[in-house]
Amino acid sequence: MRPLAGTALTATGALVAIDTARHRNLRELDRTLIHELAHCVQLNLEGARERHISYLRQQYGITEHFPADEQAYERLIDARERQAERLEALARQLPKGH
């Protein structure tokens, strides 16, 4: 199954791609948008961009792989995911039919 959305780094920031056709309603789309915007903020925190790029380089075998670094970063990814999921609750505060 294709994902509903994703966030990727760009040369100057982050890009959010959302498959709006796969969302059942506006509320679901709102939750997805808030979730992905949270990831944009996370990836633009000081040092986050460089750390993410370093992680990806290790995953693709471009640089040396350090299991301890990988595990620490994956714990951070999990924490960021939980934070983004908690922020989805903000979608309920948006006016209906906006």
PDB file of N, CA and C in Angstrom:
ATOM      1  N   MET A   1       0.837  -1.183   0.000  1.00  0.00           N
ATOM      2  CA  MET A   1       0.000   0.000   0.000  1.00  0.00           C
ATOM      3  C   MET A   1       0.885   1.251   0.000  1.00  0.00           C
ATOM      4  N   ARG A   2       0.535   2.213  -0.799  1.00  0.00           N
ATOM      5  CA  ARG A   2       1.282   3.467  -0.860  1.00  0.00           C
ATOM      6  C   ARG A   2       1.036   4.280   0.402  1.00  0.00           C
ATOM      7  N   PRO A   3       2.041   5.045   0.836  1.00  0.00           N
ATOM      8  CA  PRO A   3       1.827   5.904   2.008  1.00  0.00           C
ATOM      9  C   PRO A   3       0.897   7.066   1.664  1.00  0.00           C
ATOM     10  N   LEU A   4       0.249   7.608   2.706  1.00  0.00           N
ATOM     11  CA  LEU A   4      -0.621   8.769   2.525  1.00  0.00           C
ATOM     12  C   LEU A   4       0.185  10.032   2.280  1.00  0.00           C
ATOM     13  N   ALA A   5       1.399  10.080   2.874  1.00  0.00           N
ATOM     14  CA  ALA A   5       2.220  11.284   2.775  1.00  0.00           C
ATOM     15  C   ALA A   5       3.652  10.956   3.165  1.00  0.00           C
ATOM     16  N   GLY A   6       4.531  11.920   2.918  1.00  0.00           N
ATOM     17  CA  GLY A   6       5.920  11.769   3.310  1.00  0.00           C
ATOM     18  C   GLY A   6       6.607  13.115   3.322  1.00  0.00           C
ATOM     19  N   THR A   7       7.684  13.192   4.074  1.00  0.00           N
ATOM     20  CA  THR A   7       8.480  14.412   4.163  1.00  0.00           C
ATOM     21  C   THR A   7       9.900  14.072   3.758  1.00  0.00           C
ATOM     22  N   ALA A   8      10.474  14.902   2.903  1.00  0.00           N
ATOM     23  CA  ALA A   8      11.838  14.672   2.424  1.00  0.00           C
ATOM     24  C   ALA A   8      12.638  15.966   2.526  1.00  0.00           C
ATOM     25  N   LEU A   9      13.931  15.819   2.706  1.00  0.00           N
ATOM     26  CA  LEU A   9      14.808  16.982   2.715  1.00  0.00           C
ATOM     27  C   LEU A   9      14.995  17.489   1.293  1.00  0.00           C
ATOM     28  N   THR A  10      15.112  18.797   1.165  1.00  0.00           N
ATOM     29  CA  THR A  10      15.463  19.416  -0.108  1.00  0.00           C
ATOM     30  C   THR A  10      16.767  20.177   0.109  1.00  0.00           C
ATOM     31  N   ALA A  11      17.258  20.828  -0.905  1.00  0.00           N
ATOM     32  CA  ALA A  11      18.517  21.571  -0.785  1.00  0.00           C
ATOM     33  C   ALA A  11      18.424  22.706   0.236  1.00  0.00           C
ATOM     34  N   THR A  12      17.226  23.244   0.421  1.00  0.00           N
ATOM     35  CA  THR A  12      17.094  24.397   1.312  1.00  0.00           C
ATOM     36  C   THR A  12      16.099  24.209   2.444  1.00  0.00           C
ATOM     37  N   GLY A  13      15.488  23.056   2.560  1.00  0.00           N
ATOM     38  CA  GLY A  13      14.490  22.849   3.614  1.00  0.00           C
ATOM     39  C   GLY A  13      13.919  21.457   3.548  1.00  0.00           C
ATOM     40  N   ALA A  14      12.600  21.375   3.577  1.00  0.00           N
ATOM     41  CA  ALA A  14      11.927  20.081   3.514  1.00  0.00           C
ATOM     42  C   ALA A  14      10.709  20.194   2.611  1.00  0.00           C
ATOM     43  N   LEU A  15      10.335  19.081   2.019  1.00  0.00           N
ATOM     44  CA  LEU A  15       9.198  19.019   1.111  1.00  0.00           C
ATOM     45  C   LEU A  15       8.206  18.007   1.659  1.00  0.00           C
ATOM     46  N   VAL A  16       6.938  18.388   1.698  1.00  0.00           N
ATOM     47  CA  VAL A  16       5.877  17.476   2.115  1.00  0.00           C
ATOM     48  C   VAL A  16       5.086  17.087   0.873  1.00  0.00           C
ATOM     49  N   ALA A  17       4.916  15.797   0.676  1.00  0.00           N
ATOM     50  CA  ALA A  17       4.090  15.283  -0.419  1.00  0.00           C
ATOM     51  C   ALA A  17       2.914  14.537   0.198  1.00  0.00           C
ATOM     52  N   ILE A  18       1.716  14.885  -0.218  1.00  0.00           N
ATOM     53  CA  ILE A  18       0.505  14.278   0.341  1.00  0.00           C
ATOM     54  C   ILE A  18      -0.369  13.776  -0.799  1.00  0.00           C
ATOM     55  N   ASP A  19      -0.794  12.529  -0.693  1.00  0.00           N
ATOM     56  CA  ASP A  19      -1.722  11.951  -1.664  1.00  0.00           C
ATOM     57  C   ASP A  19      -3.140  12.261  -1.179  1.00  0.00           C
ATOM     58  N   THR A  20      -3.662  13.401  -1.590  1.00  0.00           N
ATOM     59  CA  THR A  20      -4.964  13.853  -1.091  1.00  0.00           C
ATOM     60  C   THR A  20      -6.096  12.916  -1.489  1.00  0.00           C
ATOM     61  N   ALA A  21      -5.969  12.232  -2.609  1.00  0.00           N
ATOM     62  CA  ALA A  21      -7.023  11.338  -3.075  1.00  0.00           C
ATOM     63  C   ALA A  21      -7.219  10.142  -2.151  1.00  0.00           C
ATOM     64  N   ARG A  22      -6.215   9.796  -1.377  1.00  0.00           N
ATOM     65  CA  ARG A  22      -6.327   8.632  -0.487  1.00  0.00           C
ATOM     66  C   ARG A  22      -6.911   8.977   0.875  1.00  0.00           C
ATOM     67  N   HIS A  23      -7.173  10.245   1.121  1.00  0.00           N
ATOM     68  CA  HIS A  23      -7.766  10.659   2.395  1.00  0.00           C
ATOM     69  C   HIS A  23      -9.292  10.607   2.272  1.00  0.00           C
ATOM     70  N   ARG A  24      -9.924  10.044   3.281  1.00  0.00           N
ATOM     71  CA  ARG A  24     -11.382   9.866   3.236  1.00  0.00           C
ATOM     72  C   ARG A  24     -12.143  11.168   3.413  1.00  0.00           C
ATOM     73  N   ASN A  25     -11.547  12.108   4.163  1.00  0.00           N
ATOM     74  CA  ASN A  25     -12.255  13.360   4.427  1.00  0.00           C
ATOM     75  C   ASN A  25     -11.244  14.444   4.810  1.00  0.00           C
ATOM     76  N   LEU A  26     -11.759  15.639   4.982  1.00  0.00           N
ATOM     77  CA  LEU A  26     -10.917  16.777   5.296  1.00  0.00           C
ATOM     78  C   LEU A  26     -10.236  16.620   6.660  1.00  0.00           C
ATOM     79  N   ARG A  27     -10.912  16.049   7.628  1.00  0.00           N
ATOM     80  CA  ARG A  27     -10.329  15.847   8.960  1.00  0.00           C
ATOM     81  C   ARG A  27      -9.086  14.940   8.884  1.00  0.00           C
ATOM     82  N   GLU A  28      -9.178  13.882   8.100  1.00  0.00           N
ATOM     83  CA  GLU A  28      -8.037  12.978   7.946  1.00  0.00           C
ATOM     84  C   GLU A  28      -6.881  13.707   7.254  1.00  0.00           C
ATOM     85  N   LEU A  29      -7.210  14.500   6.263  1.00  0.00           N
ATOM     86  CA  LEU A  29      -6.188  15.284   5.574  1.00  0.00           C
ATOM     87  C   LEU A  29      -5.540  16.288   6.533  1.00  0.00           C
ATOM     88  N   ASP A  30      -6.351  16.928   7.369  1.00  0.00           N
ATOM     89  CA  ASP A  30      -5.815  17.864   8.364  1.00  0.00           C
ATOM     90  C   ASP A  30      -4.803  17.178   9.281  1.00  0.00           C
ATOM     91  N   ARG A  31      -5.151  15.993   9.766  1.00  0.00           N
ATOM     92  CA  ARG A  31      -4.234  15.247  10.658  1.00  0.00           C
ATOM     93  C   ARG A  31      -2.927  14.933   9.949  1.00  0.00           C
ATOM     94  N   THR A  32      -3.026  14.494   8.706  1.00  0.00           N
ATOM     95  CA  THR A  32      -1.828  14.160   7.939  1.00  0.00           C
ATOM     96  C   THR A  32      -0.963  15.397   7.727  1.00  0.00           C
ATOM     97  N   LEU A  33      -1.581  16.496   7.372  1.00  0.00           N
ATOM     98  CA  LEU A  33      -0.835  17.722   7.127  1.00  0.00           C
ATOM     99  C   LEU A  33      -0.101  18.187   8.389  1.00  0.00           C
ATOM    100  N   ILE A  34      -0.787  18.181   9.524  1.00  0.00           N
ATOM    101  CA  ILE A  34      -0.142  18.585  10.783  1.00  0.00           C
ATOM    102  C   ILE A  34       1.002  17.634  11.123  1.00  0.00           C
ATOM    103  N   HIS A  35       0.781  16.353  10.940  1.00  0.00           N
ATOM    104  CA  HIS A  35       1.813  15.345  11.218  1.00  0.00           C
ATOM    105  C   HIS A  35       3.066  15.619  10.373  1.00  0.00           C
ATOM    106  N   GLU A  36       2.879  15.816   9.081  1.00  0.00           N
ATOM    107  CA  GLU A  36       4.024  16.015   8.197  1.00  0.00           C
ATOM    108  C   GLU A  36       4.701  17.368   8.428  1.00  0.00           C
ATOM    109  N   LEU A  37       3.923  18.396   8.759  1.00  0.00           N
ATOM    110  CA  LEU A  37       4.537  19.686   9.088  1.00  0.00           C
ATOM    111  C   LEU A  37       5.379  19.580  10.358  1.00  0.00           C
ATOM    112  N   ALA A  38       4.951  18.740  11.285  1.00  0.00           N
ATOM    113  CA  ALA A  38       5.754  18.498  12.486  1.00  0.00           C
ATOM    114  C   ALA A  38       7.114  17.917  12.092  1.00  0.00           C
ATOM    115  N   HIS A  39       7.112  16.981  11.144  1.00  0.00           N
ATOM    116  CA  HIS A  39       8.385  16.416  10.675  1.00  0.00           C
ATOM    117  C   HIS A  39       9.244  17.476   9.994  1.00  0.00           C
ATOM    118  N   CYS A  40       8.624  18.409   9.280  1.00  0.00           N
ATOM    119  CA  CYS A  40       9.397  19.504   8.668  1.00  0.00           C
ATOM    120  C   CYS A  40      10.108  20.319   9.736  1.00  0.00           C
ATOM    121  N   VAL A  41       9.394  20.645  10.787  1.00  0.00           N
ATOM    122  CA  VAL A  41      10.000  21.407  11.881  1.00  0.00           C
ATOM    123  C   VAL A  41      11.128  20.594  12.515  1.00  0.00           C
ATOM    124  N   GLN A  42      10.879  19.322  12.774  1.00  0.00           N
ATOM    125  CA  GLN A  42      11.893  18.464  13.394  1.00  0.00           C
ATOM    126  C   GLN A  42      13.162  18.401  12.547  1.00  0.00           C
ATOM    127  N   LEU A  43      13.007  18.270  11.235  1.00  0.00           N
ATOM    128  CA  LEU A  43      14.159  18.147  10.350  1.00  0.00           C
ATOM    129  C   LEU A  43      14.906  19.462  10.158  1.00  0.00           C
ATOM    130  N   ASN A  44      14.289  20.552  10.572  1.00  0.00           N
ATOM    131  CA  ASN A  44      14.949  21.841  10.450  1.00  0.00           C
ATOM    132  C   ASN A  44      15.474  22.378  11.780  1.00  0.00           C
ATOM    133  N   LEU A  45      15.422  21.562  12.828  1.00  0.00           N
ATOM    134  CA  LEU A  45      16.042  21.941  14.091  1.00  0.00           C
ATOM    135  C   LEU A  45      17.556  21.954  13.916  1.00  0.00           C
ATOM    136  N   GLU A  46      18.239  22.707  14.751  1.00  0.00           N
ATOM    137  CA  GLU A  46      19.691  22.819  14.632  1.00  0.00           C
ATOM    138  C   GLU A  46      20.346  21.437  14.680  1.00  0.00           C
ATOM    139  N   GLY A  47      21.130  21.130  13.668  1.00  0.00           N
ATOM    140  CA  GLY A  47      21.860  19.870  13.587  1.00  0.00           C
ATOM    141  C   GLY A  47      21.055  18.692  13.067  1.00  0.00           C
ATOM    142  N   ALA A  48      19.731  18.819  13.010  1.00  0.00           N
ATOM    143  CA  ALA A  48      18.884  17.683  12.615  1.00  0.00           C
ATOM    144  C   ALA A  48      19.105  17.283  11.162  1.00  0.00           C
ATOM    145  N   ARG A  49      19.215  18.257  10.308  1.00  0.00           N
ATOM    146  CA  ARG A  49      19.409  17.992   8.885  1.00  0.00           C
ATOM    147  C   ARG A  49      20.697  17.207   8.647  1.00  0.00           C
ATOM    148  N   GLU A  50      21.776  17.681   9.237  1.00  0.00           N
ATOM    149  CA  GLU A  50      23.076  17.020   9.065  1.00  0.00           C
ATOM    150  C   GLU A  50      23.055  15.603   9.638  1.00  0.00           C
ATOM    151  N   ARG A  51      22.394  15.442  10.798  1.00  0.00           N
ATOM    152  CA  ARG A  51      22.334  14.112  11.410  1.00  0.00           C
ATOM    153  C   ARG A  51      21.515  13.160  10.549  1.00  0.00           C
ATOM    154  N   HIS A  52      20.427  13.644   9.967  1.00  0.00           N
ATOM    155  CA  HIS A  52      19.600  12.791   9.119  1.00  0.00           C
ATOM    156  C   HIS A  52      20.361  12.382   7.853  1.00  0.00           C
ATOM    157  N   ILE A  53      21.049  13.324   7.253  1.00  0.00           N
ATOM    158  CA  ILE A  53      21.841  13.016   6.059  1.00  0.00           C
ATOM    159  C   ILE A  53      22.934  12.001   6.393  1.00  0.00           C
ATOM    160  N   SER A  54      23.574  12.162   7.540  1.00  0.00           N
ATOM    161  CA  SER A  54      24.602  11.212   7.971  1.00  0.00           C
ATOM    162  C   SER A  54      24.007   9.810   8.133  1.00  0.00           C
ATOM    163  N   TYR A  55      22.831   9.727   8.737  1.00  0.00           N
ATOM    164  CA  TYR A  55      22.133   8.450   8.914  1.00  0.00           C
ATOM    165  C   TYR A  55      21.837   7.817   7.553  1.00  0.00           C
ATOM    166  N   LEU A  56      21.306   8.607   6.625  1.00  0.00           N
ATOM    167  CA  LEU A  56      20.993   8.068   5.294  1.00  0.00           C
ATOM    168  C   LEU A  56      22.248   7.590   4.577  1.00  0.00           C
ATOM    169  N   ARG A  57      23.333   8.331   4.698  1.00  0.00           N
ATOM    170  CA  ARG A  57      24.588   7.905   4.058  1.00  0.00           C
ATOM    171  C   ARG A  57      25.065   6.567   4.621  1.00  0.00           C
ATOM    172  N   GLN A  58      24.908   6.392   5.917  1.00  0.00           N
ATOM    173  CA  GLN A  58      25.279   5.106   6.518  1.00  0.00           C
ATOM    174  C   GLN A  58      24.362   3.994   6.015  1.00  0.00           C
ATOM    175  N   GLN A  59      23.065   4.269   5.933  1.00  0.00           N
ATOM    176  CA  GLN A  59      22.099   3.264   5.487  1.00  0.00           C
ATOM    177  C   GLN A  59      22.345   2.824   4.053  1.00  0.00           C
ATOM    178  N   TYR A  60      22.785   3.741   3.207  1.00  0.00           N
ATOM    179  CA  TYR A  60      23.054   3.426   1.798  1.00  0.00           C
ATOM    180  C   TYR A  60      24.485   2.965   1.554  1.00  0.00           C
ATOM    181  N   GLY A  61      25.271   2.815   2.620  1.00  0.00           N
ATOM    182  CA  GLY A  61      26.627   2.308   2.478  1.00  0.00           C
ATOM    183  C   GLY A  61      27.612   3.309   1.907  1.00  0.00           C
ATOM    184  N   ILE A  62      27.268   4.579   1.936  1.00  0.00           N
ATOM    185  CA  ILE A  62      28.159   5.609   1.413  1.00  0.00           C
ATOM    186  C   ILE A  62      29.274   5.901   2.414  1.00  0.00           C
ATOM    187  N   THR A  63      28.915   5.864   3.690  1.00  0.00           N
ATOM    188  CA  THR A  63      29.901   6.062   4.751  1.00  0.00           C
ATOM    189  C   THR A  63      29.889   4.847   5.672  1.00  0.00           C
ATOM    190  N   GLU A  64      30.876   4.782   6.537  1.00  0.00           N
ATOM    191  CA  GLU A  64      30.992   3.651   7.453  1.00  0.00           C
ATOM    192  C   GLU A  64      29.759   3.549   8.342  1.00  0.00           C
ATOM    193  N   HIS A  65      29.339   2.315   8.577  1.00  0.00           N
ATOM    194  CA  HIS A  65      28.142   2.029   9.369  1.00  0.00           C
ATOM    195  C   HIS A  65      28.539   1.806  10.825  1.00  0.00           C
ATOM    196  N   PHE A  66      27.922   2.570  11.720  1.00  0.00           N
ATOM    197  CA  PHE A  66      28.165   2.412  13.156  1.00  0.00           C
ATOM    198  C   PHE A  66      26.849   2.017  13.821  1.00  0.00           C
ATOM    199  N   PRO A  67      26.725   0.749  14.245  1.00  0.00           N
ATOM    200  CA  PRO A  67      25.462   0.278  14.824  1.00  0.00           C
ATOM    201  C   PRO A  67      24.973   1.119  16.006  1.00  0.00           C
ATOM    202  N   ALA A  68      25.857   1.577  16.858  1.00  0.00           N
ATOM    203  CA  ALA A  68      25.425   2.379  18.006  1.00  0.00           C
ATOM    204  C   ALA A  68      24.804   3.694  17.550  1.00  0.00           C
ATOM    205  N   ASP A  69      25.403   4.322  16.533  1.00  0.00           N
ATOM    206  CA  ASP A  69      24.848   5.560  15.984  1.00  0.00           C
ATOM    207  C   ASP A  69      23.485   5.295  15.356  1.00  0.00           C
ATOM    208  N   GLU A  70      23.394   4.196  14.630  1.00  0.00           N
ATOM    209  CA  GLU A  70      22.136   3.837  13.978  1.00  0.00           C
ATOM    210  C   GLU A  70      21.030   3.636  15.016  1.00  0.00           C
ATOM    211  N   GLN A  71      21.323   2.895  16.066  1.00  0.00           N
ATOM    212  CA  GLN A  71      20.318   2.632  17.098  1.00  0.00           C
ATOM    213  C   GLN A  71      19.894   3.913  17.798  1.00  0.00           C
ATOM    214  N   ALA A  72      20.852   4.780  18.096  1.00  0.00           N
ATOM    215  CA  ALA A  72      20.523   6.049  18.753  1.00  0.00           C
ATOM    216  C   ALA A  72      19.647   6.913  17.854  1.00  0.00           C
ATOM    217  N   TYR A  73      19.981   6.969  16.560  1.00  0.00           N
ATOM    218  CA  TYR A  73      19.190   7.793  15.655  1.00  0.00           C
ATOM    219  C   TYR A  73      17.804   7.199  15.439  1.00  0.00           C
ATOM    220  N   GLU A  74      17.696   5.888  15.374  1.00  0.00           N
ATOM    221  CA  GLU A  74      16.389   5.263  15.193  1.00  0.00           C
ATOM    222  C   GLU A  74      15.502   5.480  16.415  1.00  0.00           C
ATOM    223  N   ARG A  75      16.089   5.555  17.608  1.00  0.00           N
ATOM    224  CA  ARG A  75      15.311   5.912  18.798  1.00  0.00           C
ATOM    225  C   ARG A  75      14.796   7.347  18.666  1.00  0.00           C
ATOM    226  N   LEU A  76      15.630   8.235  18.140  1.00  0.00           N
ATOM    227  CA  LEU A  76      15.214   9.616  17.919  1.00  0.00           C
ATOM    228  C   LEU A  76      14.091   9.685  16.878  1.00  0.00           C
ATOM    229  N   ILE A  77      14.207   8.908  15.811  1.00  0.00           N
ATOM    230  CA  ILE A  77      13.153   8.854  14.793  1.00  0.00           C
ATOM    231  C   ILE A  77      11.841   8.407  15.437  1.00  0.00           C
ATOM    232  N   ASP A  78      11.897   7.378  16.286  1.00  0.00           N
ATOM    233  CA  ASP A  78      10.689   6.894  16.962  1.00  0.00           C
ATOM    234  C   ASP A  78      10.088   7.982  17.853  1.00  0.00           C
ATOM    235  N   ALA A  79      10.942   8.709  18.572  1.00  0.00           N
ATOM    236  CA  ALA A  79      10.451   9.789  19.436  1.00  0.00           C
ATOM    237  C   ALA A  79       9.813  10.898  18.613  1.00  0.00           C
ATOM    238  N   ARG A  80      10.418  11.223  17.492  1.00  0.00           N
ATOM    239  CA  ARG A  80       9.853  12.250  16.608  1.00  0.00           C
ATOM    240  C   ARG A  80       8.512  11.805  16.033  1.00  0.00           C
ATOM    241  N   GLU A  81       8.413  10.536  15.712  1.00  0.00           N
ATOM    242  CA  GLU A  81       7.152  10.010  15.183  1.00  0.00           C
ATOM    243  C   GLU A  81       6.056  10.102  16.249  1.00  0.00           C
ATOM    244  N   ARG A  82       6.371   9.739  17.474  1.00  0.00           N
ATOM    245  CA  ARG A  82       5.388   9.843  18.559  1.00  0.00           C
ATOM    246  C   ARG A  82       4.964  11.302  18.763  1.00  0.00           C
ATOM    247  N   GLN A  83       5.927  12.220  18.693  1.00  0.00           N
ATOM    248  CA  GLN A  83       5.607  13.639  18.839  1.00  0.00           C
ATOM    249  C   GLN A  83       4.672  14.104  17.721  1.00  0.00           C
ATOM    250  N   ALA A  84       4.962  13.726  16.490  1.00  0.00           N
ATOM    251  CA  ALA A  84       4.115  14.109  15.360  1.00  0.00           C
ATOM    252  C   ALA A  84       2.709  13.527  15.516  1.00  0.00           C
ATOM    253  N   GLU A  85       2.616  12.294  15.998  1.00  0.00           N
ATOM    254  CA  GLU A  85       1.309  11.671  16.211  1.00  0.00           C
ATOM    255  C   GLU A  85       0.516  12.422  17.279  1.00  0.00           C
ATOM    256  N   ARG A  86       1.187  12.844  18.354  1.00  0.00           N
ATOM    257  CA  ARG A  86       0.498  13.609  19.402  1.00  0.00           C
ATOM    258  C   ARG A  86       0.003  14.952  18.865  1.00  0.00           C
ATOM    259  N   LEU A  87       0.764  15.564  17.977  1.00  0.00           N
ATOM    260  CA  LEU A  87       0.374  16.861  17.427  1.00  0.00           C
ATOM    261  C   LEU A  87      -0.831  16.774  16.494  1.00  0.00           C
ATOM    262  N   GLU A  88      -1.121  15.576  16.004  1.00  0.00           N
ATOM    263  CA  GLU A  88      -2.297  15.402  15.143  1.00  0.00           C
ATOM    264  C   GLU A  88      -3.572  15.851  15.846  1.00  0.00           C
ATOM    265  N   ALA A  89      -3.579  15.817  17.168  1.00  0.00           N
ATOM    266  CA  ALA A  89      -4.755  16.247  17.931  1.00  0.00           C
ATOM    267  C   ALA A  89      -5.108  17.702  17.640  1.00  0.00           C
ATOM    268  N   LEU A  90      -4.135  18.485  17.193  1.00  0.00           N
ATOM    269  CA  LEU A  90      -4.410  19.880  16.849  1.00  0.00           C
ATOM    270  C   LEU A  90      -5.444  19.997  15.726  1.00  0.00           C
ATOM    271  N   ALA A  91      -5.550  18.973  14.902  1.00  0.00           N
ATOM    272  CA  ALA A  91      -6.508  19.012  13.789  1.00  0.00           C
ATOM    273  C   ALA A  91      -7.933  19.154  14.301  1.00  0.00           C
ATOM    274  N   ARG A  92      -8.219  18.635  15.487  1.00  0.00           N
ATOM    275  CA  ARG A  92      -9.572  18.746  16.047  1.00  0.00           C
ATOM    276  C   ARG A  92      -9.917  20.190  16.398  1.00  0.00           C
ATOM    277  N   GLN A  93      -8.900  21.028  16.560  1.00  0.00           N
ATOM    278  CA  GLN A  93      -9.134  22.426  16.922  1.00  0.00           C
ATOM    279  C   GLN A  93      -9.402  23.311  15.708  1.00  0.00           C
ATOM    280  N   LEU A  94      -9.197  22.778  14.525  1.00  0.00           N
ATOM    281  CA  LEU A  94      -9.467  23.540  13.311  1.00  0.00           C
ATOM    282  C   LEU A  94     -10.981  23.666  13.108  1.00  0.00           C
ATOM    283  N   PRO A  95     -11.448  24.796  12.579  1.00  0.00           N
ATOM    284  CA  PRO A  95     -12.887  24.942  12.341  1.00  0.00           C
ATOM    285  C   PRO A  95     -13.359  23.939  11.283  1.00  0.00           C
ATOM    286  N   LYS A  96     -14.560  23.468  11.443  1.00  0.00           N
ATOM    287  CA  LYS A  96     -15.137  22.521  10.469  1.00  0.00           C
ATOM    288  C   LYS A  96     -15.408  23.238   9.158  1.00  0.00           C
ATOM    289  N   GLY A  97     -15.133  22.560   8.067  1.00  0.00           N
ATOM    290  CA  GLY A  97     -15.426  23.086   6.747  1.00  0.00           C
ATOM    291  C   GLY A  97     -14.553  24.268   6.339  1.00  0.00           C
ATOM    292  N   HIS A  98     -13.353  24.347   6.877  1.00  0.00           N
ATOM    293  CA  HIS A  98     -12.460  25.466   6.531  1.00  0.00           C
ATOM    294  C   HIS A  98     -11.960  25.374   5.124  1.00  0.00           C
TER     295      HIS A  98
END
